Amino acid sequence: MASGEVILRGLTKRFDDQLAVDGIDATINGGEFFSLLGPSGCGKTTTLRMIAGFERPTAGEIVLDGVDVASVPPHERNVHTVFQNYALFPHLNVFDNVAFGLRRRKLAKDEVRRRVQEALALVELHGLANRTPRQLSGGQQQRVALARALVLRPAVLLLDEPLGALDAKIRKQLRVELKALQEEVGITFIFVTHDQEEALSMSDRVAVMNAGRVEQVGSPPEVYEDPATVFVADFLGVSNLMEAEAVGSGRGECMVRVGEFVLRAGCGDTAACGAVKIVARPERLELLSHEDQRENRLPGMVERTVYVGASRQVIVRLPTGAAIQASVTNTGDAEMYRQGKPVSVYVPAGALRVLASGPAGERSDPAVPASEHAEPSGVRS
Amino acid sequence: MTVTGIGARELATPAAPAGPEPVRRRRLLPAVLRNPWGRPRFLVLTTWVYIAWALLPVGIAMLFSFNSGRSRSVWQGFSLRWWWTDPSFSVFHDPDYTHALVHSLELAALDMLIATPLGVLLALGLARWRGRGSGAANGLMLVPLVTPEIVMAVSLLVVFTQLAIVPFALIHLGTGAQVVGQVTFSLSYVVVIVRSRLASIGPEYEEAARDLGATPIAALRLVLLPLLLPAILASMLIVFALSIDDFVVTQYMSSNASTTTIPMFLYANARGGTTTPALNALATILVVTTLIGIGVAYLIYTALGRRASTGEVSALRDLSGLETA
Amino acid sequence: MESRSHWRAFALPGVVWLGLFVVVPAYAVLAMAMGRVNFLLQPVPAWNPFGWNPGYVSKAFSGALPGGEYWPAVRNTLVYVSVALALCFAVGYPVAYYVARHARRTKGLLIMLLVIPFWVSYLLRMLAWIGLLSSDGYVNQLLQTVGITHPPNWLNGNPYSVILALVYGYIPYFILPVFAGIDRIDRSQIEAARDLGATPWEAFLRVTLPLSRPSIIAGAALVVLPMFGDYYTNDLISASPHTNMLGNEINLFVQGGPQVNLGASLVLVLMAILAVGMAYYVYVTARDARRFA
């Protein structure tokens, strides 16, 4: 009957003089894989710790399946956590670690044994029950931590950067497994991470957090394709953030002036007027030869090309002085992207997004290609 | 000199003339001592000379307990006379010696049994208790570690001889006062050792236990105490060693000959011309007992502590309570 | 989280103990210093601050100034402790540095050998030197074989012997924290200095030494504090009033009969001297904490 729905209302946490979480409102549906994504210090871990019960909210409600649990101590909440460094008890073996919570519930001996075996089977660790945590690899420890929390059949499972301590290859593999596991058990997962690729690839919905607030909640394509704020656009991948001036609008489109060039922008706040920010994802841009006469072009000069295997990141310096980054498929022909070559950057109207002007985030240097930025499906050829 | 080193210098001085800069090296040390890639011989020498200087006199003093003559400074041959074979003056037959030995062990056992639980509770309390009074309690705990022992000894003496109110009036100079004095300073060591272990364990095991449904007390009993066990056992043995080695407070708190401990006995007889090598035997017993206690503490700490990752050096640091200073 | 009172309850017995046997006795010393002697010439503390008699305290403090009655003891204390501290540094730092930085295979053994004196009874270590320095002891035998036929009298009022014994007694307390401090320094920081063109000596002087400074100060505090209250080293090695230190004066007055008020007053003198040192220590560590935070 526990559906695992979590509603946060005005959730606030203040440490001494510092506001860590600043009035969060969110509804996390039962059975959903929900991520809290944001840079370090944005309040995502504090939010998680309040849901777990380790921090008492300064204000606001945490409604779990219709009951406000804000002042229920952690051991009485039907919410369990996979800790960042797993916190497996070093003095207990795998079996006793997984049985720990069941024994607190005073379950019968064979019931404990049966459920521990079940949980270990679920994470494919049968046969390691007698090992101590130190004898396990990082990935195995992670699975024990999962089993230890899931064996209690929580309404909600909280995961605090559970993949952070693993190396890149295992991390990618566990990402797939974790999502599959969540679908199998059908429990609400609330997943905290600073890694956008993790959040985008696993979640049903993502909440992007910044400075103690939620900037946007949406499905991964929504937050990536339709960022609501400059921060979201900037935090999720390279966004080619530029200053522009909205000079007219109509038919759901907006004319923006960048330097002496006017472009049509097809999405975002197309009714805006005056100073705005415009963003376009690198993979949506096309590089044309400089003689091409299509509309919505910006002329420029190739400043640098970064070879990343499947694609090239080409950084083009515009006459306005701004740099714009385009990601082009590696076709084997590099001549066009040689340094110093004049090119035209074609910006499809449907890829150019207008954001009402606000303070830009800190990661706004498009000249630095992100090595691991997310690549949404369907853009690659 | 590495290539990067030259590069860095050229960067720092762009006006330098072209060509590789001549390597300047001041010749301060004679060639024998200057060997940058070999072992630093001067340091090796200093270290081993220091160690010889630190340990040899002690070794010699212990050796003299086997002297066949009465002298404690001139070697006259090997015998077990002062250990056992002399029926009235050997260390295990002379009642003055055996009494000091027994009383020392008594005090050490009492100190250990009182200071350890008191200190463990205090460490747990101080580590978690935030709020009014916790700062003062923390400072108070450090006072015995930073006060010269004679100050503590004099102040306790004044209290026990002058203050006729409970609880001071119930404790008299002698065993009672000696135990109180020893517990007072060993308490701080227990707190320091247990608390530094607590800090390296961190809060997350306890939080994990709470998350899995354990009450605060159950989390303490099932998770924290087992993880603290090596530190608790080690601090017990360290309290034992501190107690058995203590001189100043124990002497000030003593009443008469019946409350003489080994260190007090050594102090009183070390310069005496008539004292026999049995004194050296007594000192040897003291040292061997202490070192065995500390050795066992170290083994427990590293063996049990290995489960929760601790190195040789951090064990050493934890055990010597050095983090306080 | 929800109820924190049980943590305070845990701390309570220990706090009560410290209150009874640290705080109350500290006040008792003050009361004794401000007290009187009764008609039987027994010392009586003045528990009530309104009945304080500052006579002994002012006698002790003025006597501790140059030219005063206790000045020789204060001077001896300051000189012996300073020289002993300097020697501890001169010997202890290279040893700690070698074991932390250069010892490889022997490191475990060396650490053990450095720790052993820490736990060998101070009294036995003094006893050992009494044997060696006695008139027919090994030191004098050695001196005679190299032709010194009239060796000094080591054990009767010889300040050099006292300083030697202080260094011998306390140097382990200096070496261990300094060792731990140097051991904690990241090797790559020294390598970075070498890479940037520093000679080994410059790298030591500009990187290792400044980074180990907090531990040097900690080690110095660990040896200086007990040395200031030391009386037994002097009693055992010198047994002469010529080399008396402040601790000897206190011990004499407190354990020697009717002058307990004066002894307690001298404890206050000792604490006042240490307070100056502690203030400097707190200032330096606070500054370092700010700098390295």
PDB file of N, CA and C in Angstrom, chain A residues 281-359:
ATOM      1  N   ARG A 281      22.736  24.184 -28.689  1.00  0.00           N
ATOM      2  CA  ARG A 281      23.617  23.053 -28.400  1.00  0.00           C
ATOM      3  C   ARG A 281      24.604  22.838 -29.540  1.00  0.00           C
ATOM      4  N   PRO A 282      25.840  22.508 -29.250  1.00  0.00           N
ATOM      5  CA  PRO A 282      26.866  22.333 -30.294  1.00  0.00           C
ATOM      6  C   PRO A 282      26.460  21.300 -31.348  1.00  0.00           C
ATOM      7  N   GLU A 283      25.774  20.238 -30.911  1.00  0.00           N
ATOM      8  CA  GLU A 283      25.466  19.184 -31.876  1.00  0.00           C
ATOM      9  C   GLU A 283      24.333  19.576 -32.812  1.00  0.00           C
ATOM     10  N   ARG A 284      23.647  20.686 -32.533  1.00  0.00           N
ATOM     11  CA  ARG A 284      22.566  21.130 -33.420  1.00  0.00           C
ATOM     12  C   ARG A 284      23.080  22.124 -34.454  1.00  0.00           C
ATOM     13  N   LEU A 285      24.321  22.545 -34.331  1.00  0.00           N
ATOM     14  CA  LEU A 285      24.886  23.522 -35.279  1.00  0.00           C
ATOM     15  C   LEU A 285      25.467  22.803 -36.479  1.00  0.00           C
ATOM     16  N   GLU A 286      25.526  23.528 -37.588  1.00  0.00           N
ATOM     17  CA  GLU A 286      26.186  22.970 -38.772  1.00  0.00           C
ATOM     18  C   GLU A 286      27.239  23.954 -39.224  1.00  0.00           C
ATOM     19  N   LEU A 287      28.341  23.438 -39.721  1.00  0.00           N
ATOM     20  CA  LEU A 287      29.373  24.316 -40.260  1.00  0.00           C
ATOM     21  C   LEU A 287      29.297  24.252 -41.780  1.00  0.00           C
ATOM     22  N   LEU A 288      29.192  25.410 -42.417  1.00  0.00           N
ATOM     23  CA  LEU A 288      29.092  25.492 -43.873  1.00  0.00           C
ATOM     24  C   LEU A 288      30.310  26.265 -44.365  1.00  0.00           C
ATOM     25  N   SER A 289      30.552  26.140 -45.674  1.00  0.00           N
ATOM     26  CA  SER A 289      31.642  26.938 -46.222  1.00  0.00           C
ATOM     27  C   SER A 289      31.206  28.403 -46.180  1.00  0.00           C
ATOM     28  N   HIS A 290      32.156  29.309 -46.147  1.00  0.00           N
ATOM     29  CA  HIS A 290      31.789  30.698 -45.868  1.00  0.00           C
ATOM     30  C   HIS A 290      31.016  31.336 -47.018  1.00  0.00           C
ATOM     31  N   GLU A 291      31.007  30.684 -48.214  1.00  0.00           N
ATOM     32  CA  GLU A 291      30.251  31.286 -49.331  1.00  0.00           C
ATOM     33  C   GLU A 291      28.766  30.951 -49.245  1.00  0.00           C
ATOM     34  N   ASP A 292      28.395  29.982 -48.441  1.00  0.00           N
ATOM     35  CA  ASP A 292      27.009  29.538 -48.402  1.00  0.00           C
ATOM     36  C   ASP A 292      26.079  30.700 -48.054  1.00  0.00           C
ATOM     37  N   GLN A 293      24.926  30.760 -48.694  1.00  0.00           N
ATOM     38  CA  GLN A 293      24.075  31.928 -48.549  1.00  0.00           C
ATOM     39  C   GLN A 293      22.800  31.651 -47.777  1.00  0.00           C
ATOM     40  N   ARG A 294      22.717  30.522 -47.069  1.00  0.00           N
ATOM     41  CA  ARG A 294      21.498  30.237 -46.319  1.00  0.00           C
ATOM     42  C   ARG A 294      21.262  31.288 -45.239  1.00  0.00           C
ATOM     43  N   GLU A 295      20.022  31.401 -44.777  1.00  0.00           N
ATOM     44  CA  GLU A 295      19.738  32.347 -43.685  1.00  0.00           C
ATOM     45  C   GLU A 295      20.185  31.736 -42.351  1.00  0.00           C
ATOM     46  N   ASN A 296      20.043  32.543 -41.280  1.00  0.00           N
ATOM     47  CA  ASN A 296      20.439  32.104 -39.929  1.00  0.00           C
ATOM     48  C   ASN A 296      21.884  31.612 -39.863  1.00  0.00           C
ATOM     49  N   ARG A 297      22.743  32.388 -40.468  1.00  0.00           N
ATOM     50  CA  ARG A 297      24.159  32.036 -40.419  1.00  0.00           C
ATOM     51  C   ARG A 297      24.921  33.076 -39.607  1.00  0.00           C
ATOM     52  N   LEU A 298      26.010  32.621 -38.996  1.00  0.00           N
ATOM     53  CA  LEU A 298      26.950  33.563 -38.393  1.00  0.00           C
ATOM     54  C   LEU A 298      28.314  33.265 -38.991  1.00  0.00           C
ATOM     55  N   PRO A 299      28.976  34.239 -39.574  1.00  0.00           N
ATOM     56  CA  PRO A 299      30.295  33.971 -40.131  1.00  0.00           C
ATOM     57  C   PRO A 299      31.332  33.959 -39.009  1.00  0.00           C
ATOM     58  N   GLY A 300      32.409  33.263 -39.245  1.00  0.00           N
ATOM     59  CA  GLY A 300      33.448  33.227 -38.227  1.00  0.00           C
ATOM     60  C   GLY A 300      34.689  32.557 -38.757  1.00  0.00           C
ATOM     61  N   MET A 301      35.621  32.278 -37.877  1.00  0.00           N
ATOM     62  CA  MET A 301      36.878  31.695 -38.281  1.00  0.00           C
ATOM     63  C   MET A 301      37.202  30.546 -37.334  1.00  0.00           C
ATOM     64  N   VAL A 302      37.634  29.423 -37.895  1.00  0.00           N
ATOM     65  CA  VAL A 302      37.953  28.279 -37.037  1.00  0.00           C
ATOM     66  C   VAL A 302      39.133  28.651 -36.153  1.00  0.00           C
ATOM     67  N   GLU A 303      38.929  28.560 -34.877  1.00  0.00           N
ATOM     68  CA  GLU A 303      40.011  28.930 -33.971  1.00  0.00           C
ATOM     69  C   GLU A 303      40.775  27.709 -33.501  1.00  0.00           C
ATOM     70  N   ARG A 304      40.048  26.629 -33.292  1.00  0.00           N
ATOM     71  CA  ARG A 304      40.684  25.444 -32.747  1.00  0.00           C
ATOM     72  C   ARG A 304      39.779  24.258 -33.020  1.00  0.00           C
ATOM     73  N   THR A 305      40.359  23.117 -33.284  1.00  0.00           N
ATOM     74  CA  THR A 305      39.564  21.916 -33.463  1.00  0.00           C
ATOM     75  C   THR A 305      40.068  20.878 -32.469  1.00  0.00           C
ATOM     76  N   VAL A 306      39.122  20.295 -31.737  1.00  0.00           N
ATOM     77  CA  VAL A 306      39.513  19.266 -30.778  1.00  0.00           C
ATOM     78  C   VAL A 306      38.972  17.929 -31.265  1.00  0.00           C
ATOM     79  N   TYR A 307      39.876  17.030 -31.479  1.00  0.00           N
ATOM     80  CA  TYR A 307      39.523  15.717 -31.995  1.00  0.00           C
ATOM     81  C   TYR A 307      39.092  14.837 -30.831  1.00  0.00           C
ATOM     82  N   VAL A 308      37.845  14.353 -30.836  1.00  0.00           N
ATOM     83  CA  VAL A 308      37.419  13.497 -29.727  1.00  0.00           C
ATOM     84  C   VAL A 308      36.961  12.136 -30.224  1.00  0.00           C
ATOM     85  N   GLY A 309      37.475  11.690 -31.354  1.00  0.00           N
ATOM     86  CA  GLY A 309      37.137  10.355 -31.828  1.00  0.00           C
ATOM     87  C   GLY A 309      35.934  10.394 -32.751  1.00  0.00           C
ATOM     88  N   ALA A 310      34.759  10.085 -32.181  1.00  0.00           N
ATOM     89  CA  ALA A 310      33.562  10.001 -33.011  1.00  0.00           C
ATOM     90  C   ALA A 310      33.180  11.360 -33.598  1.00  0.00           C
ATOM     91  N   SER A 311      33.630  12.418 -32.964  1.00  0.00           N
ATOM     92  CA  SER A 311      33.261  13.740 -33.473  1.00  0.00           C
ATOM     93  C   SER A 311      34.437  14.691 -33.311  1.00  0.00           C
ATOM     94  N   ARG A 312      34.248  15.887 -33.899  1.00  0.00           N
ATOM     95  CA  ARG A 312      35.225  16.949 -33.670  1.00  0.00           C
ATOM     96  C   ARG A 312      34.506  18.111 -33.008  1.00  0.00           C
ATOM     97  N   GLN A 313      35.136  18.701 -32.016  1.00  0.00           N
ATOM     98  CA  GLN A 313      34.602  19.921 -31.431  1.00  0.00           C
ATOM     99  C   GLN A 313      35.326  21.063 -32.124  1.00  0.00           C
ATOM    100  N   VAL A 314      34.561  21.872 -32.866  1.00  0.00           N
ATOM    101  CA  VAL A 314      35.187  22.979 -33.584  1.00  0.00           C
ATOM    102  C   VAL A 314      34.805  24.277 -32.896  1.00  0.00           C
ATOM    103  N   ILE A 315      35.809  25.041 -32.534  1.00  0.00           N
ATOM    104  CA  ILE A 315      35.528  26.313 -31.874  1.00  0.00           C
ATOM    105  C   ILE A 315      35.705  27.427 -32.893  1.00  0.00           C
ATOM    106  N   VAL A 316      34.628  28.185 -33.085  1.00  0.00           N
ATOM    107  CA  VAL A 316      34.623  29.222 -34.116  1.00  0.00           C
ATOM    108  C   VAL A 316      34.560  30.576 -33.425  1.00  0.00           C
ATOM    109  N   ARG A 317      35.481  31.457 -33.813  1.00  0.00           N
ATOM    110  CA  ARG A 317      35.475  32.805 -33.245  1.00  0.00           C
ATOM    111  C   ARG A 317      34.618  33.688 -34.132  1.00  0.00           C
ATOM    112  N   LEU A 318      33.607  34.342 -33.541  1.00  0.00           N
ATOM    113  CA  LEU A 318      32.712  35.198 -34.307  1.00  0.00           C
ATOM    114  C   LEU A 318      33.275  36.613 -34.364  1.00  0.00           C
ATOM    115  N   PRO A 319      32.813  37.427 -35.309  1.00  0.00           N
ATOM    116  CA  PRO A 319      33.295  38.810 -35.365  1.00  0.00           C
ATOM    117  C   PRO A 319      32.940  39.607 -34.115  1.00  0.00           C
ATOM    118  N   THR A 320      31.896  39.185 -33.394  1.00  0.00           N
ATOM    119  CA  THR A 320      31.551  39.889 -32.153  1.00  0.00           C
ATOM    120  C   THR A 320      32.585  39.637 -31.060  1.00  0.00           C
ATOM    121  N   GLY A 321      33.476  38.707 -31.305  1.00  0.00           N
ATOM    122  CA  GLY A 321      34.470  38.375 -30.288  1.00  0.00           C
ATOM    123  C   GLY A 321      34.082  37.137 -29.503  1.00  0.00           C
ATOM    124  N   ALA A 322      32.811  36.736 -29.572  1.00  0.00           N
ATOM    125  CA  ALA A 322      32.387  35.546 -28.843  1.00  0.00           C
ATOM    126  C   ALA A 322      32.875  34.292 -29.571  1.00  0.00           C
ATOM    127  N   ALA A 323      32.984  33.220 -28.845  1.00  0.00           N
ATOM    128  CA  ALA A 323      33.356  31.947 -29.462  1.00  0.00           C
ATOM    129  C   ALA A 323      32.155  31.027 -29.396  1.00  0.00           C
ATOM    130  N   ILE A 324      31.992  30.199 -30.406  1.00  0.00           N
ATOM    131  CA  ILE A 324      30.865  29.284 -30.430  1.00  0.00           C
ATOM    132  C   ILE A 324      31.418  27.905 -30.739  1.00  0.00           C
ATOM    133  N   GLN A 325      30.839  26.889 -30.107  1.00  0.00           N
ATOM    134  CA  GLN A 325      31.373  25.549 -30.304  1.00  0.00           C
ATOM    135  C   GLN A 325      30.388  24.697 -31.082  1.00  0.00           C
ATOM    136  N   ALA A 326      30.883  24.026 -32.105  1.00  0.00           N
ATOM    137  CA  ALA A 326      30.029  23.133 -32.881  1.00  0.00           C
ATOM    138  C   ALA A 326      30.612  21.737 -32.805  1.00  0.00           C
ATOM    139  N   SER A 327      29.720  20.763 -32.727  1.00  0.00           N
ATOM    140  CA  SER A 327      30.185  19.386 -32.694  1.00  0.00           C
ATOM    141  C   SER A 327      29.845  18.759 -34.037  1.00  0.00           C
ATOM    142  N   VAL A 328      30.843  18.331 -34.803  1.00  0.00           N
ATOM    143  CA  VAL A 328      30.567  17.774 -36.126  1.00  0.00           C
ATOM    144  C   VAL A 328      30.992  16.324 -36.167  1.00  0.00           C
ATOM    145  N   THR A 329      30.218  15.540 -36.907  1.00  0.00           N
ATOM    146  CA  THR A 329      30.520  14.118 -37.032  1.00  0.00           C
ATOM    147  C   THR A 329      31.851  13.940 -37.749  1.00  0.00           C
ATOM    148  N   ASN A 330      32.597  12.997 -37.305  1.00  0.00           N
ATOM    149  CA  ASN A 330      33.905  12.742 -37.912  1.00  0.00           C
ATOM    150  C   ASN A 330      33.711  11.980 -39.219  1.00  0.00           C
ATOM    151  N   THR A 331      33.875  12.674 -40.333  1.00  0.00           N
ATOM    152  CA  THR A 331      33.715  12.011 -41.629  1.00  0.00           C
ATOM    153  C   THR A 331      35.048  11.684 -42.254  1.00  0.00           C
ATOM    154  N   GLY A 332      36.120  12.029 -41.566  1.00  0.00           N
ATOM    155  CA  GLY A 332      37.444  11.737 -42.102  1.00  0.00           C
ATOM    156  C   GLY A 332      38.044  12.927 -42.835  1.00  0.00           C
ATOM    157  N   ASP A 333      37.205  13.906 -43.202  1.00  0.00           N
ATOM    158  CA  ASP A 333      37.719  15.065 -43.920  1.00  0.00           C
ATOM    159  C   ASP A 333      37.924  16.215 -42.948  1.00  0.00           C
ATOM    160  N   ALA A 334      39.152  16.580 -42.686  1.00  0.00           N
ATOM    161  CA  ALA A 334      39.435  17.591 -41.675  1.00  0.00           C
ATOM    162  C   ALA A 334      39.783  18.934 -42.297  1.00  0.00           C
ATOM    163  N   GLU A 335      39.879  18.987 -43.601  1.00  0.00           N
ATOM    164  CA  GLU A 335      40.380  20.186 -44.292  1.00  0.00           C
ATOM    165  C   GLU A 335      39.566  21.430 -43.932  1.00  0.00           C
ATOM    166  N   MET A 336      38.226  21.241 -43.907  1.00  0.00           N
ATOM    167  CA  MET A 336      37.344  22.374 -43.698  1.00  0.00           C
ATOM    168  C   MET A 336      37.501  22.992 -42.308  1.00  0.00           C
ATOM    169  N   TYR A 337      37.993  22.162 -41.344  1.00  0.00           N
ATOM    170  CA  TYR A 337      38.037  22.639 -39.953  1.00  0.00           C
ATOM    171  C   TYR A 337      39.438  23.026 -39.543  1.00  0.00           C
ATOM    172  N   ARG A 338      40.284  23.288 -40.549  1.00  0.00           N
ATOM    173  CA  ARG A 338      41.643  23.665 -40.212  1.00  0.00           C
ATOM    174  C   ARG A 338      41.660  25.021 -39.531  1.00  0.00           C
ATOM    175  N   GLN A 339      42.596  25.204 -38.686  1.00  0.00           N
ATOM    176  CA  GLN A 339      42.675  26.448 -37.935  1.00  0.00           C
ATOM    177  C   GLN A 339      42.820  27.633 -38.890  1.00  0.00           C
ATOM    178  N   GLY A 340      42.071  28.719 -38.635  1.00  0.00           N
ATOM    179  CA  GLY A 340      42.172  29.931 -39.426  1.00  0.00           C
ATOM    180  C   GLY A 340      41.247  29.963 -40.628  1.00  0.00           C
ATOM    181  N   LYS A 341      40.564  28.884 -40.886  1.00  0.00           N
ATOM    182  CA  LYS A 341      39.696  28.801 -42.049  1.00  0.00           C
ATOM    183  C   LYS A 341      38.404  29.583 -41.790  1.00  0.00           C
ATOM    184  N   PRO A 342      37.941  30.432 -42.723  1.00  0.00           N
ATOM    185  CA  PRO A 342      36.659  31.108 -42.535  1.00  0.00           C
ATOM    186  C   PRO A 342      35.510  30.134 -42.787  1.00  0.00           C
ATOM    187  N   VAL A 343      34.525  30.168 -41.931  1.00  0.00           N
ATOM    188  CA  VAL A 343      33.378  29.262 -42.074  1.00  0.00           C
ATOM    189  C   VAL A 343      32.095  30.022 -41.731  1.00  0.00           C
ATOM    190  N   SER A 344      30.967  29.408 -42.051  1.00  0.00           N
ATOM    191  CA  SER A 344      29.682  29.934 -41.615  1.00  0.00           C
ATOM    192  C   SER A 344      29.079  28.927 -40.646  1.00  0.00           C
ATOM    193  N   VAL A 345      28.562  29.459 -39.538  1.00  0.00           N
ATOM    194  CA  VAL A 345      27.891  28.573 -38.580  1.00  0.00           C
ATOM    195  C   VAL A 345      26.396  28.697 -38.822  1.00  0.00           C
ATOM    196  N   TYR A 346      25.791  27.598 -39.225  1.00  0.00           N
ATOM    197  CA  TYR A 346      24.355  27.617 -39.459  1.00  0.00           C
ATOM    198  C   TYR A 346      23.650  27.219 -38.176  1.00  0.00           C
ATOM    199  N   VAL A 347      22.726  28.098 -37.728  1.00  0.00           N
ATOM    200  CA  VAL A 347      21.988  27.845 -36.492  1.00  0.00           C
ATOM    201  C   VAL A 347      20.521  27.657 -36.853  1.00  0.00           C
ATOM    202  N   PRO A 348      20.030  26.408 -36.928  1.00  0.00           N
ATOM    203  CA  PRO A 348      18.620  26.221 -37.291  1.00  0.00           C
ATOM    204  C   PRO A 348      17.732  26.953 -36.289  1.00  0.00           C
ATOM    205  N   ALA A 349      16.667  27.562 -36.785  1.00  0.00           N
ATOM    206  CA  ALA A 349      15.791  28.328 -35.895  1.00  0.00           C
ATOM    207  C   ALA A 349      15.261  27.456 -34.773  1.00  0.00           C
ATOM    208  N   GLY A 350      15.016  26.204 -35.069  1.00  0.00           N
ATOM    209  CA  GLY A 350      14.476  25.288 -34.060  1.00  0.00           C
ATOM    210  C   GLY A 350      15.494  24.924 -32.994  1.00  0.00           C
ATOM    211  N   ALA A 351      16.762  25.241 -33.224  1.00  0.00           N
ATOM    212  CA  ALA A 351      17.796  24.911 -32.237  1.00  0.00           C
ATOM    213  C   ALA A 351      18.208  26.116 -31.425  1.00  0.00           C
ATOM    214  N   LEU A 352      17.706  27.279 -31.791  1.00  0.00           N
ATOM    215  CA  LEU A 352      18.127  28.502 -31.110  1.00  0.00           C
ATOM    216  C   LEU A 352      17.064  28.901 -30.092  1.00  0.00           C
ATOM    217  N   ARG A 353      17.527  28.997 -28.861  1.00  0.00           N
ATOM    218  CA  ARG A 353      16.605  29.165 -27.765  1.00  0.00           C
ATOM    219  C   ARG A 353      16.834  30.512 -27.103  1.00  0.00           C
ATOM    220  N   VAL A 354      15.742  31.214 -26.816  1.00  0.00           N
ATOM    221  CA  VAL A 354      15.852  32.532 -26.175  1.00  0.00           C
ATOM    222  C   VAL A 354      15.541  32.388 -24.690  1.00  0.00           C
ATOM    223  N   LEU A 355      16.422  32.921 -23.863  1.00  0.00           N
ATOM    224  CA  LEU A 355      16.183  32.901 -22.413  1.00  0.00           C
ATOM    225  C   LEU A 355      16.147  34.336 -21.938  1.00  0.00           C
ATOM    226  N   ALA A 356      15.119  34.640 -21.164  1.00  0.00           N
ATOM    227  CA  ALA A 356      15.063  35.990 -20.594  1.00  0.00           C
ATOM    228  C   ALA A 356      16.346  36.210 -19.811  1.00  0.00           C
ATOM    229  N   SER A 357      16.922  37.378 -19.923  1.00  0.00           N
ATOM    230  CA  SER A 357      18.262  37.611 -19.390  1.00  0.00           C
ATOM    231  C   SER A 357      18.322  37.442 -17.883  1.00  0.00           C
ATOM    232  N   GLY A 358      19.292  36.723 -17.426  1.00  0.00           N
ATOM    233  CA  GLY A 358      19.532  36.560 -16.000  1.00  0.00           C
ATOM    234  C   GLY A 358      21.015  36.382 -15.819  1.00  0.00           C
ATOM    235  N   PRO A 359      21.477  36.309 -14.611  1.00  0.00           N
ATOM    236  CA  PRO A 359      22.910  36.123 -14.411  1.00  0.00           C
ATOM    237  C   PRO A 359      23.348  34.776 -14.983  1.00  0.00           C
TER     238      PRO A 359
END
